[in-house]
Short mmCIF file of C-alpha atoms in Angstrom, two decimals:
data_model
loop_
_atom_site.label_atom_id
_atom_site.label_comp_id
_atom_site.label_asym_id
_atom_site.label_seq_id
_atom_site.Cartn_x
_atom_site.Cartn_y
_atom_site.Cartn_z
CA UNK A 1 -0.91 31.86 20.62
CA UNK A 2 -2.40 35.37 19.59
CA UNK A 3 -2.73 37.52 22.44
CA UNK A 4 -4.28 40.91 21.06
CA UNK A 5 -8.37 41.01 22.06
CA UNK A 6 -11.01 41.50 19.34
CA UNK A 7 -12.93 43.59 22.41
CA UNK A 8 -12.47 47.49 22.36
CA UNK A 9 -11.30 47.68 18.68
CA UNK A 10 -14.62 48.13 16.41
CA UNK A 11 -13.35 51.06 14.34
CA UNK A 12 -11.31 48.73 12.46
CA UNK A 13 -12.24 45.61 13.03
CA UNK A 14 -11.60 43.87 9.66
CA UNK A 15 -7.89 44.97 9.42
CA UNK A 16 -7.14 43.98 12.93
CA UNK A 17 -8.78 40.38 12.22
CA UNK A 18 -6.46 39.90 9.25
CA UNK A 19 -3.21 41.23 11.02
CA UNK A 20 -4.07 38.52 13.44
CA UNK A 21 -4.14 35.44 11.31
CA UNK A 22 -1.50 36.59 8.69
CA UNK A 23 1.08 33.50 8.29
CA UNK A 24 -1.10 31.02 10.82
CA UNK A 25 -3.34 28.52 9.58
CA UNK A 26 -6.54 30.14 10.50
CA UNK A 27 -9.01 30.60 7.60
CA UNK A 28 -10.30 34.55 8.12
CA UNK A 29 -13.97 34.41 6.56
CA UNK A 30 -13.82 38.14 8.27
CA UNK A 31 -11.90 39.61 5.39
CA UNK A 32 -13.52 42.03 3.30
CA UNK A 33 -12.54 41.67 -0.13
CA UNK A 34 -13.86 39.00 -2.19
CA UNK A 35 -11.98 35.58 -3.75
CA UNK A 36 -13.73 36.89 -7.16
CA UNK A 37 -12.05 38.95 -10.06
CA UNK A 38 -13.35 41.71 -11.99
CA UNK A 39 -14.40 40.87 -15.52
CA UNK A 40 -11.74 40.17 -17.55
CA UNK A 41 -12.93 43.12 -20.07
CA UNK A 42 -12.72 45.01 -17.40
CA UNK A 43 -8.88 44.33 -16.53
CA UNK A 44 -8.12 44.49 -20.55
CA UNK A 45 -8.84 47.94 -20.78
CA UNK A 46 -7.14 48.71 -17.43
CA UNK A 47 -4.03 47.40 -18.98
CA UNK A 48 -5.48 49.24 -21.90
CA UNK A 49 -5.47 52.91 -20.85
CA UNK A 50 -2.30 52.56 -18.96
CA UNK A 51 -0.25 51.35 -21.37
CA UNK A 52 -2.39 53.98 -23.97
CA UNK A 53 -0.80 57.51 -22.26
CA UNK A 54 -4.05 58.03 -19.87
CA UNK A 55 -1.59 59.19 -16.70
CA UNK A 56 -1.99 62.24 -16.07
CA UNK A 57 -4.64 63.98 -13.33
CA UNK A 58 -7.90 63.00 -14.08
CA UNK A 59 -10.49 66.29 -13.77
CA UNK A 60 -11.08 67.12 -10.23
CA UNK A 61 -14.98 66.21 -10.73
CA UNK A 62 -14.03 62.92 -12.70
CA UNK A 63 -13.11 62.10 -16.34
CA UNK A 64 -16.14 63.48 -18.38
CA UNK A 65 -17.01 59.81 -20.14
CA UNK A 66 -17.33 58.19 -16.78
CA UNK A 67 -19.31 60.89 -15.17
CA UNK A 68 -22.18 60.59 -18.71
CA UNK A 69 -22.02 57.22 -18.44
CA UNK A 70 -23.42 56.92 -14.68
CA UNK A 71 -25.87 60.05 -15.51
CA UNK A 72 -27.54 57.62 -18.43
CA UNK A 73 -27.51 54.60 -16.64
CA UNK A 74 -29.57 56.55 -13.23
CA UNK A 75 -31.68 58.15 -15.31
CA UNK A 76 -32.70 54.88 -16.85
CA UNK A 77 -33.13 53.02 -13.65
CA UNK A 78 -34.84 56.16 -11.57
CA UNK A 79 -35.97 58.86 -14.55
CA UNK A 80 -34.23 61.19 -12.60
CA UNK A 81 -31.39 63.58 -15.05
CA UNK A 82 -27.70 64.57 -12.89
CA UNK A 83 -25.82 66.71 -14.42
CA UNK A 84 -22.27 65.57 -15.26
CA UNK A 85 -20.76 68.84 -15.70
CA UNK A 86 -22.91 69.60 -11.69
CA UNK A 87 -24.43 66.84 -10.16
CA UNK A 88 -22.06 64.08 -10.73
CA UNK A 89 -18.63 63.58 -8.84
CA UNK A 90 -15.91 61.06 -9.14
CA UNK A 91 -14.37 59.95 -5.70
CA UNK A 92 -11.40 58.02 -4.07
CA UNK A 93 -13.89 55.13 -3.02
CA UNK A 94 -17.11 55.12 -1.49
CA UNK A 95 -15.35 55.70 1.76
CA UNK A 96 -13.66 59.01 0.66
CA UNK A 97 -16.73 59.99 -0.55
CA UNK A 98 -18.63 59.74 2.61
CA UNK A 99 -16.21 61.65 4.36
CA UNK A 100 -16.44 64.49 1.91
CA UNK A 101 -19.78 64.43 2.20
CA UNK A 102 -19.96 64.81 6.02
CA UNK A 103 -17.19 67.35 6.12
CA UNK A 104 -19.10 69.02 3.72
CA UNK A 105 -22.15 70.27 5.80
CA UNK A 106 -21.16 69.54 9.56
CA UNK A 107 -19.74 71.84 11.78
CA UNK A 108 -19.40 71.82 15.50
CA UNK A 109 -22.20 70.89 17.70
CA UNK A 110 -23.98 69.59 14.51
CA UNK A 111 -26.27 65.98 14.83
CA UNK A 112 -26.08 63.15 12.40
CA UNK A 113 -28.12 60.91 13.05
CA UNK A 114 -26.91 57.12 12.08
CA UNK A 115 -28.66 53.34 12.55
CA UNK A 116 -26.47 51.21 14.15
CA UNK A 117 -25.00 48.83 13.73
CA UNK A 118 -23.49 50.44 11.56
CA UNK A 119 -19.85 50.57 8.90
CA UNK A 120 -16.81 51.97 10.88
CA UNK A 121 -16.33 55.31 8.70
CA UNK A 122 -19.53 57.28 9.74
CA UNK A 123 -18.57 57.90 13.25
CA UNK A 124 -15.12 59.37 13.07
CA UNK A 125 -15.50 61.82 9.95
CA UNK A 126 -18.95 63.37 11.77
CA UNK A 127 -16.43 63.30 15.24
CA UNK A 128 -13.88 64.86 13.17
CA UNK A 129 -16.12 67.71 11.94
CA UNK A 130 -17.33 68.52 15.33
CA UNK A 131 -20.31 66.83 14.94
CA UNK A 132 -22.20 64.90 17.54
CA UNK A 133 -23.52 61.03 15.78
CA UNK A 134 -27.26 60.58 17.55
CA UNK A 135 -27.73 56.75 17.47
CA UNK A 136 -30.65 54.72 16.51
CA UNK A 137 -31.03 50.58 16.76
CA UNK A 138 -32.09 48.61 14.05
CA UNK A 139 -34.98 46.47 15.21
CA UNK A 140 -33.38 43.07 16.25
CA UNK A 141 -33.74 40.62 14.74
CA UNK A 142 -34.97 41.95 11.36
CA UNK A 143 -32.66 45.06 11.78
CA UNK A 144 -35.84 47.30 10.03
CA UNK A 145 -35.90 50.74 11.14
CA UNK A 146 -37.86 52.31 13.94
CA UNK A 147 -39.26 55.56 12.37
CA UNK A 148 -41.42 56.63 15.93
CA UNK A 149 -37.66 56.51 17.49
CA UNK A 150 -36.47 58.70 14.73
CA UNK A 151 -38.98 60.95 14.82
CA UNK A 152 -38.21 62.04 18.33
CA UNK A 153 -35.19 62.69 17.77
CA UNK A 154 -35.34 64.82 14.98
CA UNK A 155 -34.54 68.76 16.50
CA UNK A 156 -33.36 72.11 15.08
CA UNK A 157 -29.82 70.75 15.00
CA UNK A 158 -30.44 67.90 13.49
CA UNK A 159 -28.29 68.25 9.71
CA UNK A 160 -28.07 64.62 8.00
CA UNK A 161 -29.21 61.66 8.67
CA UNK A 162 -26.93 59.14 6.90
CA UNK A 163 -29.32 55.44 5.83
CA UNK A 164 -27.13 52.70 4.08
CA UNK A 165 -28.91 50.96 1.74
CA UNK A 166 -28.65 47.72 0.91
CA UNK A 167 -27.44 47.37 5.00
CA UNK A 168 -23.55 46.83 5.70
CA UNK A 169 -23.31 44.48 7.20
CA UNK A 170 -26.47 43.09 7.47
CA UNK A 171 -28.08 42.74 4.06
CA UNK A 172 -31.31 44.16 4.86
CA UNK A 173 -32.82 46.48 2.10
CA UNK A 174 -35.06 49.36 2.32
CA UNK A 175 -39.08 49.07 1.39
CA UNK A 176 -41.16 51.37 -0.22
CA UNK A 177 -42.32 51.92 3.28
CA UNK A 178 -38.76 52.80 4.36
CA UNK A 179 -38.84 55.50 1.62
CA UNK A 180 -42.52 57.23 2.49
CA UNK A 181 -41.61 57.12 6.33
CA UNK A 182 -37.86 58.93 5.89
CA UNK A 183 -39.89 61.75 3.06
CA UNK A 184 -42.73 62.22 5.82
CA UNK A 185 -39.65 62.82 8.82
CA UNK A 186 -37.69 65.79 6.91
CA UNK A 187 -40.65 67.01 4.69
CA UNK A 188 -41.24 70.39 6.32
CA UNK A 189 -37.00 70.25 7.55
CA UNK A 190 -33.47 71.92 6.85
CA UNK A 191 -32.42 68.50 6.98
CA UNK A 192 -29.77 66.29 4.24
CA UNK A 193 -29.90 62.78 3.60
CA UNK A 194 -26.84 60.78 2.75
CA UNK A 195 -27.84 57.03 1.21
CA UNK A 196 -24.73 54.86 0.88
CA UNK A 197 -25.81 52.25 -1.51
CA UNK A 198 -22.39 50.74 -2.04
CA UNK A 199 -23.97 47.36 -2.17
CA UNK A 200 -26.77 48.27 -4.69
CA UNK A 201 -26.11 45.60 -7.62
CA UNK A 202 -26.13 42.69 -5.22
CA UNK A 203 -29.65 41.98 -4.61
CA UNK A 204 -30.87 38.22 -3.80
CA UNK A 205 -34.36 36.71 -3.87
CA UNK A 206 -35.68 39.27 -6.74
CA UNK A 207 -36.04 41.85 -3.82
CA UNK A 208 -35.64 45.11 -5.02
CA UNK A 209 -33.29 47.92 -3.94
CA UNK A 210 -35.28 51.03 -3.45
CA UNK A 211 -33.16 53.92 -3.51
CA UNK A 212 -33.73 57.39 -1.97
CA UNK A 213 -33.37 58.45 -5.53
CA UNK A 214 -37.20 56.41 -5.99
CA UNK A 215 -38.52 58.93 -4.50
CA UNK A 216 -38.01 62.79 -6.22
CA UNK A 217 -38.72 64.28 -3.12
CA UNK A 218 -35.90 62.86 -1.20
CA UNK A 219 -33.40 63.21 -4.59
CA UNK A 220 -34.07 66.99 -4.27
CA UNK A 221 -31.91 66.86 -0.68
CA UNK A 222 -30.05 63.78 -1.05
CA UNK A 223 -26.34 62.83 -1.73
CA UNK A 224 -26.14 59.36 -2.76
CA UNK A 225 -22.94 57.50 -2.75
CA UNK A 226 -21.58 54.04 -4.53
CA UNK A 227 -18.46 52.69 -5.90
CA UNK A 228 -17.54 50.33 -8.36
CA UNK A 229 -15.04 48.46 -6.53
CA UNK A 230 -18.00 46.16 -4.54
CA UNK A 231 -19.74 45.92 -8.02
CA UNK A 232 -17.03 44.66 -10.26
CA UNK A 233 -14.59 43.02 -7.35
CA UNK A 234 -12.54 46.24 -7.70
CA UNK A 235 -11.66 47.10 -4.36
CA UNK A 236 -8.31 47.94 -4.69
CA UNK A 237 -8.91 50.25 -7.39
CA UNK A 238 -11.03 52.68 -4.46
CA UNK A 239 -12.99 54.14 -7.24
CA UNK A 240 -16.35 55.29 -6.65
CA UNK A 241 -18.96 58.44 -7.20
CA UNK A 242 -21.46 60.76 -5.67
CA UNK A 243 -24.36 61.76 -7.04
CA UNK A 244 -26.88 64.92 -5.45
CA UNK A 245 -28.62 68.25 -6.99
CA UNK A 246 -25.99 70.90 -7.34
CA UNK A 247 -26.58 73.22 -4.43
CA UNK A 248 -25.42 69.96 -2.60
CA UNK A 249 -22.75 68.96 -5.02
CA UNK A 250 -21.20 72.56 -5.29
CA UNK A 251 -19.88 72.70 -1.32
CA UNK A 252 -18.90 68.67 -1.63
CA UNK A 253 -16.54 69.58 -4.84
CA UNK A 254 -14.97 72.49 -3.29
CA UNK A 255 -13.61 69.99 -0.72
CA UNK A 256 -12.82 67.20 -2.80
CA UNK A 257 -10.74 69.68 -5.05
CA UNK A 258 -8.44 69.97 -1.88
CA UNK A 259 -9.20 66.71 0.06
CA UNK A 260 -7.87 63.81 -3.15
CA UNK A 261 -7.56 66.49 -5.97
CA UNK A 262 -7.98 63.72 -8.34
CA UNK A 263 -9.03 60.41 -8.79
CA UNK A 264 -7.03 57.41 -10.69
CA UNK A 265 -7.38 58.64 -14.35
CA UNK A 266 -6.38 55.35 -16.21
CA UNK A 267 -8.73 53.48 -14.25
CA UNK A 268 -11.35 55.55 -14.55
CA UNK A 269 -11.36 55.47 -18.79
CA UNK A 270 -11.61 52.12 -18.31
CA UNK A 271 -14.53 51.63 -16.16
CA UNK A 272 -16.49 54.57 -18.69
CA UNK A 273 -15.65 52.09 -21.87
CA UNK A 274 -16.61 49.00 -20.36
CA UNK A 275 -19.91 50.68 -18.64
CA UNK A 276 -20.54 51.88 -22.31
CA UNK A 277 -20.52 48.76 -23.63
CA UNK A 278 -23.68 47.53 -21.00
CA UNK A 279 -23.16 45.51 -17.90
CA UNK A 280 -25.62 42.26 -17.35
CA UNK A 281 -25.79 43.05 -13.46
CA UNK A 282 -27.38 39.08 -13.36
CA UNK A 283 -24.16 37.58 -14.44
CA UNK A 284 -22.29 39.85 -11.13
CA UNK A 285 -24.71 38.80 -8.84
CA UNK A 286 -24.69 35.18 -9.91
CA UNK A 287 -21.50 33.90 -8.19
CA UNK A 288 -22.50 36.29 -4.53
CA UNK A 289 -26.03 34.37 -5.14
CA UNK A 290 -24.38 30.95 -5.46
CA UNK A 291 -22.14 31.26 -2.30
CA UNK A 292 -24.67 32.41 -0.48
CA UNK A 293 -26.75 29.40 -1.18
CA UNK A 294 -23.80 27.25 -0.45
CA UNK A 295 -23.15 29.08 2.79
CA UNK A 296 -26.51 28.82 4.29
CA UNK A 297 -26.48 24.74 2.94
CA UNK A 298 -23.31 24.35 4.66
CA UNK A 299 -24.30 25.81 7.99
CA UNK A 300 -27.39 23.43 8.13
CA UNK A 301 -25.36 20.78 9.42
CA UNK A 302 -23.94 23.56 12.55
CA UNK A 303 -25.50 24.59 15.82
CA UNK A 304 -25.11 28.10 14.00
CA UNK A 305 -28.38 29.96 13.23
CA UNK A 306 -28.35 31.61 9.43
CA UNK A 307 -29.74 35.35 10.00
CA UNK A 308 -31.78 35.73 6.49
CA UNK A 309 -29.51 37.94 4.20
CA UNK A 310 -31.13 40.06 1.50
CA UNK A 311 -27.60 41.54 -0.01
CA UNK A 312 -24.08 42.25 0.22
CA UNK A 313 -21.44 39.82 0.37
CA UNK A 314 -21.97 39.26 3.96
CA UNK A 315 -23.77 36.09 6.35
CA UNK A 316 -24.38 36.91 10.08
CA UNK A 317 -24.67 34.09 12.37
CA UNK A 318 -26.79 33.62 15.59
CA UNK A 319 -24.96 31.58 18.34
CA UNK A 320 -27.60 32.19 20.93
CA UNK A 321 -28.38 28.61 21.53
CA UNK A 322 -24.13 27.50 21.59
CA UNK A 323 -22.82 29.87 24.39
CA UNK A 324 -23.75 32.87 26.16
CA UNK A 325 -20.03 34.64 25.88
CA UNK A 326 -20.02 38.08 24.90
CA UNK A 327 -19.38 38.14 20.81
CA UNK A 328 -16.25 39.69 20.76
CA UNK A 329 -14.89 36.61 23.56
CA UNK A 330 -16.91 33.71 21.37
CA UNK A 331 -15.15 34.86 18.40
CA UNK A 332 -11.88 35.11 19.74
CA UNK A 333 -12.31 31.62 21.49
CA UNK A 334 -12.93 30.24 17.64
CA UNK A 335 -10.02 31.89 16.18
CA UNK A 336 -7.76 30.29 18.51
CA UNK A 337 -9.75 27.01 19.34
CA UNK A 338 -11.23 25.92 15.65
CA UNK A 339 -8.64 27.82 13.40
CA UNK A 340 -11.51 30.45 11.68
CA UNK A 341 -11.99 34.14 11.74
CA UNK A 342 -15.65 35.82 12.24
CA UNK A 343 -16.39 39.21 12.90
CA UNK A 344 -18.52 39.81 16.22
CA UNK A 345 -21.36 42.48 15.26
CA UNK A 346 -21.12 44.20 18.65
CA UNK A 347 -18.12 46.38 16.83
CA UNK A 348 -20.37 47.85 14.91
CA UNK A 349 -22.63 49.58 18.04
CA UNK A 350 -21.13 53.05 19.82
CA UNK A 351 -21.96 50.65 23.12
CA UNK A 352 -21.30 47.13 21.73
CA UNK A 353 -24.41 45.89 21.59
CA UNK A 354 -24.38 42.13 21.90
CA UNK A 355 -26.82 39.98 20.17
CA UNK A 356 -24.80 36.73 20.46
CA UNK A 357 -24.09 37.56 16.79
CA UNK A 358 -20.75 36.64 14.70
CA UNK A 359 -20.34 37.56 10.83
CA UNK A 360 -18.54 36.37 7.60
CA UNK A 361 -17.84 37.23 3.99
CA UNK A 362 -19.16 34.10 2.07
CA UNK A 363 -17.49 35.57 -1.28
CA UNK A 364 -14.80 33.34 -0.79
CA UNK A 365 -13.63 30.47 -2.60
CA UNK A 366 -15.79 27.00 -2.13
CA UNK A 367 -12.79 24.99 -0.72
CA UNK A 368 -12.42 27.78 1.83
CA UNK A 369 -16.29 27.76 2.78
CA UNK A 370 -16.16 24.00 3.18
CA UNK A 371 -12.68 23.61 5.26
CA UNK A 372 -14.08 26.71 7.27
CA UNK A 373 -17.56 25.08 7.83
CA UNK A 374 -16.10 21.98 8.67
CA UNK A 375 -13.90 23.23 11.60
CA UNK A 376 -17.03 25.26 12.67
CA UNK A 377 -19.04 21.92 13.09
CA UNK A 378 -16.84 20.99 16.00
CA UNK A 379 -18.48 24.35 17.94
#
């Protein structure tokens, strides 16, 4: 029998879930990285560049190909022009990046303000600058943004106010609407955005993913922040980039230069050639769409409620009508009862909200989904 509680832990939630059911028998759907592998292209020219002499320290700001590449392909999707050599960095992961970001421009007594739930890394770099997180609910059960609440909040120390775009981990996307209401709040303001749009290729149901960068007003104070590791199953690799007008950029390379130094140079060659070539973003989002699908089919049969997901790899769960347990309790009474791992979604609140809601990463394999499902029926 485990005895470590899933209650009091949500900084870290994921790792502590898979510590728990290493060498047991219990299928974690809570684990973060998908069953998927990157293109095979892709891995080819990994092997590639590292066998080729590419070791030594990448640039500080990124190799050079890599950085034009993502320039060309924003300015095609958004008409807006970064400059590589400015405007453009190169970062140890998206989660690096954020951190850099934060550190960047908050000092103490500083507010950030951040929509909850929200992903574990936000809270502790603002803490760790000094900075004081301000907390605003998604709207439950849509988990859409209340813009009055954010308005009144909004004061002279008010610095960033960090959105995350598509929603980790609740797959909710930003509207047009979204993107007038956050321009009308800081028009007029001192105040930085940061957009983490990690999740930004994986888009279901032809919605579309409207980035700050849709809007040039917001671009002009905006550092927007994605990685390639959730777009081309490259976790592992922690490779990702920030993109925001130089007077932003400037301070956010300064402390990258001593933060990481330099980012995985071999890896990085790799991901400029194969980006060169062009990427059909359907054919990535295809197998994410198809489990999905199978997920929400599977839990039909379940006294599980599917909570609609619009992206990411991840399917929240509403188990309202099976017990009225707190989430982090329910979830730790499946583990050990029915042999699978969910995530409760309270971790993801300062004050662990409870919504009666449990989570999963569906980009597993199909004979994982099933077995997992079918142990799950007996809830």
């Amino acid at each position: 029998m485990i005895k470590t509680k899933l209650s009091n832990i949500g900084k870290d939630i994921f790792t502590v879930i898979s510590e728990l059911v290493k060498d047991t028998d219990i299928i974690n759907l809570a684990q973060v990285s998908p069953d998927f592998s990157c293109p095979q292209k892709l891995s080819d020219l990994a092997v590639k560049y590292i066998g080729g002499g590419f070791n030594q320290y990448a640039h500080p700001d990124g190799v050079a190909e890599l950085r034009e590449t993502i320039g060309e392909q924003i300015f095609d999707r958004h008409a807006i022009n970064y400059s590589p050599e400015n405007e453009i960095t190169i970062t140890a992961g998206a989660t690096q990046a954020m951190y850099t970001a934060i550190s960047s421009f908050i000092n103490e007594g500083d507010e950030v303000i951040i929509f909850e739930p929200a992903y574990n890394s936000y809270i502790p770099a603002i803490e760790s600058c000094g900075g004081r997180p301000v907390f605003v609910q998604l709207k439950y059960p849509d988990y859409t943004i209340d813009w009055e609440a954010v308005q009144k909040i909004i004061n002279t120390r008010t610095k960033l106010i960090i959105v995350n775009t598509p929603h980790n981990p609740t797959g909710t996307l930003f509207t047009e609407n979204d993107i007038a209401q956050l321009q009308k709040i800081v028009n007029g303001t001192k105040i930085n955005i940061i957009s983490d749009e990690t999740f930004e290729h994986i888009v279901y149901n032809e919605d579309n993913h409207f980035s700050v960068l849709s809007s040039p007003k917001l671009a002009e104070r905006s550092i927007v922040i994605s990685s390639f590791g959730k777009t081309f199953n490259t976790p592992g690799w922690k490779i990702g980039y920030c993109v925001a007008p130089e007077k932003l950029m400037s301070p956010i390379r300064k402390n990258q230069l001593f933060q990481v130094n330099s980012v995985n140079a071999p890896l990085q060659y790799a991901l400029a050639e194969f980006l060169g070539h062009g990427v059909d973003h359907s054919a990535i989002i295809k197998p994410y769409r198809e489990k999905r699908d199978l997920t929400k089919k599977l839990f039909s049969d379940t006294r599980f409620e599917i909570v609609p997901t619009q992206s990411t790899s991840f399917q929240l769960l509403d188990y309202s009508e099976i017990s009225n347990q707190k989430d982090t309790e329910f979830a730790r009474e499946i583990m050990d009862n029915y042999g699978v791992a969910l995530f409760p979604l309270s971790v993801f609140y300062h004050d662990s909200i409870d919504h009666k809601t449990l989570g999963l990463n569906f980009a597993r394999n199909e004979q994982v989904l099933v077995e997992a499902v079918q142990r799950l029926k007996k809830v």
